[in-house]
Coordinates of C-alpha atoms in Angstrom, one line a residue:
M11 CA 7.3 14.0 2.9
I12 CA 6.5 15.9 -0.3
K13 CA 3.0 17.4 0.3
S14 CA 1.4 16.2 -3.0
L15 CA 2.7 12.7 -2.5
N16 CA 1.4 12.7 1.1
A17 CA -2.1 13.4 0.0
L18 CA -1.9 10.9 -2.7
R19 CA -1.3 8.3 0.0
F20 CA -4.9 8.7 1.1
V21 CA -6.2 8.6 -2.6
F22 CA -4.6 5.2 -3.2
A23 CA -5.6 4.0 0.3
L24 CA -9.1 4.9 -0.7
M25 CA -8.7 2.8 -3.8
V26 CA -7.8 -0.2 -1.7
F27 CA -10.8 0.5 0.4
L28 CA -13.0 0.3 -2.8
S29 CA -11.3 -2.9 -3.9
H30 CA -12.5 -4.5 -0.7
L31 CA -16.1 -3.7 -1.3
N32 CA -16.7 -7.2 -2.6
Y33 CA -17.0 -8.2 1.2
I34 CA -20.1 -6.1 1.6
I35 CA -21.8 -5.6 -1.8
P36 CA -24.8 -8.0 -2.1
T37 CA -24.8 -10.0 -5.3
T38 CA -28.4 -8.9 -5.8
N39 CA -27.4 -5.3 -6.1
E40 CA -26.6 -5.0 -9.8
F41 CA -25.5 -1.3 -9.8
W42 CA -22.8 -1.8 -7.1
S43 CA -21.8 -5.1 -8.5
F44 CA -21.2 -3.5 -11.8
C45 CA -19.1 -0.7 -10.2
Y46 CA -17.0 -3.1 -8.4
R47 CA -16.4 -5.4 -11.3
Y48 CA -15.4 -2.6 -13.8
V49 CA -14.0 0.1 -11.5
F50 CA -13.4 -0.6 -7.8
R51 CA -11.8 -4.0 -8.3
E52 CA -8.6 -2.5 -9.6
G53 CA -8.1 -0.6 -6.4
Y54 CA -5.4 -3.1 -5.3
V55 CA -3.1 -0.9 -7.4
G56 CA -2.9 1.1 -4.3
V57 CA -0.6 -1.5 -2.7
S58 CA 1.8 -1.2 -5.7
F59 CA 1.8 2.6 -5.2
F60 CA 2.6 2.3 -1.5
F61 CA 5.5 -0.1 -2.2
M62 CA 7.0 2.0 -5.0
L63 CA 6.5 5.2 -3.0
S64 CA 8.2 3.7 0.0
G65 CA 11.3 3.0 -2.1
Y66 CA 11.2 6.5 -3.6
I67 CA 10.8 8.4 -0.3
L68 CA 13.4 6.3 1.5
A69 CA 15.9 7.0 -1.3
Y70 CA 14.9 10.6 -1.1
R71 CA 15.5 10.7 2.6
Y72 CA 18.7 8.5 2.9
A73 CA 20.5 8.4 -0.5
D74 CA 22.8 11.3 0.5
E75 CA 23.7 9.5 3.7
F76 CA 25.0 6.5 1.7
V77 CA 27.0 8.8 -0.6
S78 CA 28.6 10.5 2.5
N79 CA 28.9 7.1 4.4
T80 CA 26.9 8.5 7.4
F81 CA 24.0 6.0 7.1
S82 CA 23.1 4.2 10.3
F83 CA 21.3 0.9 9.8
K84 CA 20.4 0.6 13.5
T85 CA 18.8 4.1 13.5
F86 CA 17.1 3.5 10.2
V87 CA 15.4 0.2 11.4
R88 CA 14.3 1.7 14.7
R89 CA 12.7 4.7 13.0
R90 CA 10.9 2.4 10.5
L91 CA 9.6 0.1 13.4
A92 CA 8.5 3.2 15.3
R93 CA 6.5 4.2 12.3
I94 CA 4.8 1.0 11.6
V95 CA 4.6 -1.2 14.6
P96 CA 2.2 0.7 16.9
M97 CA -0.6 0.9 14.5
Y98 CA 0.1 -2.6 13.2
Y99 CA -0.6 -4.1 16.5
V100 CA -3.6 -1.8 17.1
G101 CA -5.0 -3.2 13.8
L102 CA -4.3 -6.7 15.0
L103 CA -6.0 -6.1 18.3
I104 CA -9.1 -4.8 16.6
A105 CA -9.3 -7.7 14.3
L106 CA -8.8 -10.4 16.9
P107 CA -12.5 -10.6 18.1
L108 CA -13.5 -11.7 14.6
S109 CA -11.5 -14.9 15.1
F110 CA -13.0 -15.8 18.5
T111 CA -15.3 -18.4 16.9
E112 CA -12.4 -20.0 15.2
F113 CA -10.5 -20.1 18.4
L114 CA -13.3 -21.8 20.4
E115 CA -14.5 -24.2 17.7
G116 CA -11.5 -24.8 15.3
D117 CA -8.0 -26.1 15.5
R118 CA -6.4 -24.2 18.2
V119 CA -2.8 -25.2 17.3
F120 CA -3.3 -23.9 13.8
Y121 CA -4.8 -20.8 15.2
F122 CA -1.8 -20.1 17.4
K123 CA 0.6 -20.8 14.6
K124 CA -1.1 -18.1 12.5
L125 CA -1.2 -15.7 15.5
V126 CA 2.5 -16.2 16.1
T127 CA 3.3 -15.2 12.4
N128 CA 1.2 -12.1 12.9
L129 CA 2.9 -11.1 16.1
F130 CA 6.3 -11.4 14.5
L131 CA 5.2 -9.9 11.2
I132 CA 6.2 -12.8 9.1
Q133 CA 2.8 -13.9 7.8
S134 CA 3.6 -12.9 4.2
L135 CA 6.6 -15.2 4.2
V136 CA 4.2 -18.2 4.3
P137 CA 2.8 -19.1 0.9
I138 CA -0.6 -20.2 2.3
S139 CA -3.6 -17.8 2.3
D140 CA -4.8 -19.0 5.8
Y141 CA -1.6 -17.4 7.1
Y142 CA -1.0 -14.3 5.0
F143 CA -4.7 -13.2 5.1
S144 CA -5.2 -14.3 8.8
F145 CA -6.7 -11.8 11.4
N146 CA -6.2 -8.4 9.9
G147 CA -6.2 -9.3 6.2
V148 CA -4.4 -6.3 4.9
S149 CA -1.5 -6.5 7.4
W150 CA 0.4 -8.9 5.1
S151 CA 1.6 -5.8 3.2
V152 CA 3.3 -4.5 6.4
A153 CA 5.1 -7.8 6.8
T154 CA 6.2 -7.5 3.2
E155 CA 7.3 -4.0 3.7
L156 CA 9.4 -5.0 6.7
V157 CA 11.4 -7.3 4.4
F158 CA 12.0 -4.2 2.2
Y159 CA 13.4 -2.2 5.0
V160 CA 15.8 -4.9 6.1
S161 CA 17.1 -5.1 2.5
F162 CA 17.2 -1.4 1.8
P163 CA 20.9 -0.7 2.6
V164 CA 22.0 -3.5 0.3
V165 CA 19.6 -2.5 -2.5
V166 CA 20.3 1.2 -2.5
T167 CA 24.1 0.7 -2.2
F168 CA 24.0 -1.5 -5.2
L169 CA 21.8 0.9 -7.2
I170 CA 23.9 3.9 -6.4
R171 CA 26.9 2.3 -7.9
Q172 CA 25.2 1.4 -11.2
R173 CA 26.0 3.5 -14.2
S174 CA 22.8 2.4 -16.1
L175 CA 19.6 2.3 -14.1
K176 CA 17.6 1.7 -17.2
K177 CA 19.3 -1.6 -17.6
I178 CA 18.4 -2.7 -14.1
V179 CA 14.8 -1.6 -14.6
C180 CA 14.5 -3.5 -18.0
T181 CA 16.2 -6.6 -16.5
I182 CA 13.8 -6.7 -13.5
T183 CA 10.8 -6.1 -15.8
V184 CA 11.8 -8.9 -18.2
L185 CA 12.5 -11.3 -15.4
L186 CA 9.1 -10.7 -13.8
V187 CA 7.2 -11.0 -17.0
I188 CA 8.9 -14.3 -17.7
I189 CA 8.0 -15.5 -14.1
A190 CA 4.4 -14.3 -14.6
T191 CA 4.2 -16.2 -17.9
I192 CA 5.6 -19.4 -16.3
L193 CA 3.1 -19.0 -13.4
L194 CA 0.2 -18.3 -15.8
N195 CA -1.9 -21.4 -14.8
S196 CA -0.3 -21.9 -11.3
P197 CA -2.7 -22.0 -8.4
N198 CA -0.2 -20.2 -6.3
A199 CA 0.6 -17.5 -8.7
Y200 CA -1.3 -14.9 -6.7
Y201 CA 1.0 -15.4 -3.7
W202 CA 4.3 -15.3 -5.6
L203 CA 3.4 -12.3 -7.7
Y204 CA 1.3 -10.2 -5.3
I205 CA 2.0 -11.2 -1.7
S206 CA 5.5 -12.5 -1.4
P207 CA 8.2 -10.0 -0.5
Y208 CA 10.6 -12.1 -2.7
L209 CA 9.0 -10.7 -5.9
R210 CA 7.1 -7.7 -4.6
I211 CA 10.5 -6.1 -3.6
A212 CA 10.7 -5.2 -7.3
D213 CA 8.1 -2.5 -6.7
F214 CA 10.3 -1.1 -4.0
V215 CA 13.4 -1.3 -6.1
M216 CA 11.5 0.6 -8.9
G217 CA 10.7 3.4 -6.5
I218 CA 14.5 3.7 -5.6
C219 CA 15.5 3.6 -9.2
L220 CA 13.0 6.3 -10.1
F221 CA 14.3 8.7 -7.5
L222 CA 18.0 8.0 -8.4
W223 CA 17.2 8.4 -12.1
L224 CA 15.4 11.7 -11.6
K225 CA 18.3 12.9 -9.3
N226 CA 21.0 11.9 -11.7
K227 CA 19.3 13.4 -14.7
K228 CA 18.4 16.6 -12.7
I229 CA 15.0 16.7 -14.4
K230 CA 12.9 19.7 -13.6
I231 CA 9.5 20.8 -14.7
P232 CA 9.0 24.5 -15.3
K233 CA 6.4 26.1 -13.0
E234 CA 4.3 27.3 -16.0
K235 CA 4.1 23.7 -17.2
A236 CA 3.4 22.0 -13.8
T237 CA -0.4 21.7 -14.2
S238 CA -0.2 20.3 -17.8
W239 CA 2.3 17.7 -16.7
E240 CA 0.1 16.7 -13.6
V241 CA -2.9 16.3 -16.0
R242 CA -0.9 14.2 -18.4
A243 CA 0.3 12.0 -15.5
L244 CA -3.4 11.3 -14.6
Y245 CA -4.3 10.6 -18.2
V246 CA -1.5 8.0 -18.3
F247 CA -2.9 6.3 -15.1
F248 CA -6.5 6.4 -16.4
F249 CA -5.4 4.9 -19.8
F250 CA -3.9 1.9 -17.9
L251 CA -7.1 1.5 -16.0
V252 CA -9.1 1.4 -19.1
V253 CA -7.0 -1.1 -21.0
Q254 CA -6.4 -3.3 -17.9
T255 CA -9.5 -5.4 -18.9
Y256 CA -7.3 -6.9 -21.7
V257 CA -4.4 -7.9 -19.4
H258 CA -4.0 -11.1 -17.5
E259 CA -4.1 -10.9 -13.7
N260 CA -0.6 -12.2 -13.4
F261 CA 0.8 -9.2 -15.1
K262 CA -1.6 -6.7 -13.5
V263 CA -0.4 -7.5 -10.0
G264 CA 3.2 -7.3 -11.2
T265 CA 4.6 -5.0 -13.8
F266 CA 1.6 -3.6 -15.6
Y267 CA 1.0 -0.6 -13.3
W268 CA 4.6 0.3 -12.9
V269 CA 4.6 3.0 -15.6
P270 CA 1.5 4.9 -14.5
I271 CA 2.5 4.8 -10.8
A272 CA 6.0 5.9 -11.6
T273 CA 4.7 8.7 -13.7
I274 CA 2.4 10.0 -10.9
I275 CA 5.1 9.8 -8.2
G276 CA 7.8 11.3 -10.5
V277 CA 5.6 14.2 -11.8
F278 CA 3.9 15.1 -8.6
S279 CA 7.2 15.1 -6.7
M280 CA 8.7 17.6 -9.2
T281 CA 5.6 19.9 -9.5
N282 CA 5.1 19.9 -5.8
V283 CA 2.6 22.8 -5.0
H284 CA 3.4 24.6 -8.3
G285 CA 0.7 22.9 -10.3
R286 CA -3.0 23.3 -9.6
L287 CA -3.5 19.8 -8.8
S288 CA -0.4 19.5 -6.4
A289 CA -1.6 22.9 -4.8
F290 CA -5.0 21.4 -4.3
L291 CA -3.4 18.3 -2.7
S292 CA -1.5 20.5 -0.3
H293 CA -4.7 21.6 1.4
K294 CA -4.7 21.0 5.1
L295 CA -7.7 18.6 4.9
L296 CA -6.0 16.5 2.3
Q297 CA -2.7 16.6 4.1
H298 CA -4.4 15.4 7.3
L299 CA -6.0 12.5 5.2
G300 CA -2.6 11.6 4.0
H301 CA -1.2 11.5 7.5
I302 CA -4.0 9.2 8.7
S303 CA -3.8 7.0 5.6
F304 CA -1.7 4.3 7.2
S305 CA -4.2 4.0 10.0
F306 CA -7.0 4.1 7.5
Y307 CA -5.5 1.3 5.5
L308 CA -4.9 -1.0 8.5
L309 CA -8.4 -0.5 10.1
H310 CA -10.9 -0.3 7.3
H311 CA -10.7 -4.0 6.4
S312 CA -11.8 -5.1 9.9
F313 CA -14.7 -2.8 9.8
F314 CA -15.8 -4.4 6.6
K315 CA -15.5 -7.8 8.2
Y316 CA -17.4 -6.8 11.3
Y317 CA -20.3 -5.5 9.1
E318 CA -20.1 -8.6 6.9
Q319 CA -20.2 -11.0 9.9
Y320 CA -22.8 -9.3 12.1
L321 CA -24.9 -6.8 10.1
M322 CA -24.9 -7.5 6.4
H323 CA -27.7 -10.2 6.5
K324 CA -30.0 -7.5 8.2
I325 CA -29.5 -4.6 5.8
P326 CA -31.6 -4.5 2.6
S327 CA -29.5 -4.3 -0.7
Q328 CA -30.8 -0.9 -1.6
W329 CA -29.1 0.5 1.3
T330 CA -25.7 -0.5 0.0
G331 CA -24.7 3.0 -0.9
F332 CA -25.4 4.3 2.6
V333 CA -23.4 1.4 4.1
I334 CA -20.4 2.2 2.0
L335 CA -20.5 5.9 3.0
F336 CA -20.9 4.9 6.7
L337 CA -18.0 2.5 6.6
L338 CA -15.9 5.2 4.9
L339 CA -16.8 7.7 7.4
I340 CA -16.3 5.5 10.4
S341 CA -12.9 4.4 8.9
V342 CA -11.8 8.0 8.4
F343 CA -13.0 9.0 11.9
T344 CA -11.4 6.2 13.7
S345 CA -8.2 6.6 11.8
S346 CA -7.9 10.2 12.7
I347 CA -8.4 9.3 16.4
T348 CA -5.8 6.5 16.3
Y349 CA -3.4 8.7 14.4
N350 CA -3.6 11.6 16.9
Y351 CA -3.7 9.6 20.0
I352 CA -1.8 6.4 19.3
E353 CA 0.2 6.3 15.9
E354 CA 1.9 9.7 16.2
P355 CA 2.5 9.8 20.0
A356 CA 3.9 6.3 20.0
R357 CA 6.1 7.0 17.0
K358 CA 7.5 10.1 18.8
L359 CA 8.0 8.2 22.0
L360 CA 9.7 5.2 20.5
R361 CA 12.0 7.4 18.3
K362 CA 13.0 9.4 21.4
R363 CA 13.8 6.3 23.4
F364 CA 15.7 4.7 20.4
T365 CA 17.8 7.8 20.1

């Protein structure tokens, strides 16, 4: 993967981490409640970044194989499963103890129904929060991503044949805006616009379109202008974060952040290591954090829930800052271990067996 984009994966995973602080911030702590309400809450944009980056990177990796007709769907799926499945099930296993009370005292038939959807990575296909947020709450995005992988050959084949990618992008954008408007007061709008793979695939498609457009236009950023372009990309992103308070939630979880995310992905992929920011992102430590970002993303939510369930009522609100730092460090430390001893070895082993 392009080094700067790899490091940015952790930056946006960290944003998702911050967006989940509502689980552990006491309502009595005014400072942290303010920070969450006006800053951290928008961290869910990290999911949009991951979906768009996934489309961009897969197109970057496989577009030429489609053109030369050498793409193997079987090999592709096996490689993607080897990438996501081991850590997905580790995350599920770590989250399971949190549901023991529900298993012992609740509806066990319902419990096993939810467990089955998680075991087969189809929880995001069910438009009920008790299903798509069950067990490891963040794992719905992996189930949604799996749908993207299955549809990737059809999507990229269609897009490669299009003469005008701009028309495709505009059409998808207009359709989503219309749908978001129709669902303005719908109680299930959050599922359809944020969770469901049926509409979230638009983020994935935008990533593919971005790569194909940059490739077709052969756009390049001169080395001497790399840093200025990187700074401008960040300005665009921060501008959208500032004005988001005036935008309805239905649009923020859909199309609103496409422009700043596409700008960051496109610019940093072209300036890779030539700008000061991309050179900084290529540092070994940040590269390592980028590598462990998937594990970090899958594990941090369970640590939040363990703290909320067993320790939160025992910790004074003035200790909230230390708690956040501790949960961050334990998430990074654990993710580093699981990446080095589970995720990466399992991926290599599975890819070797598949091939």
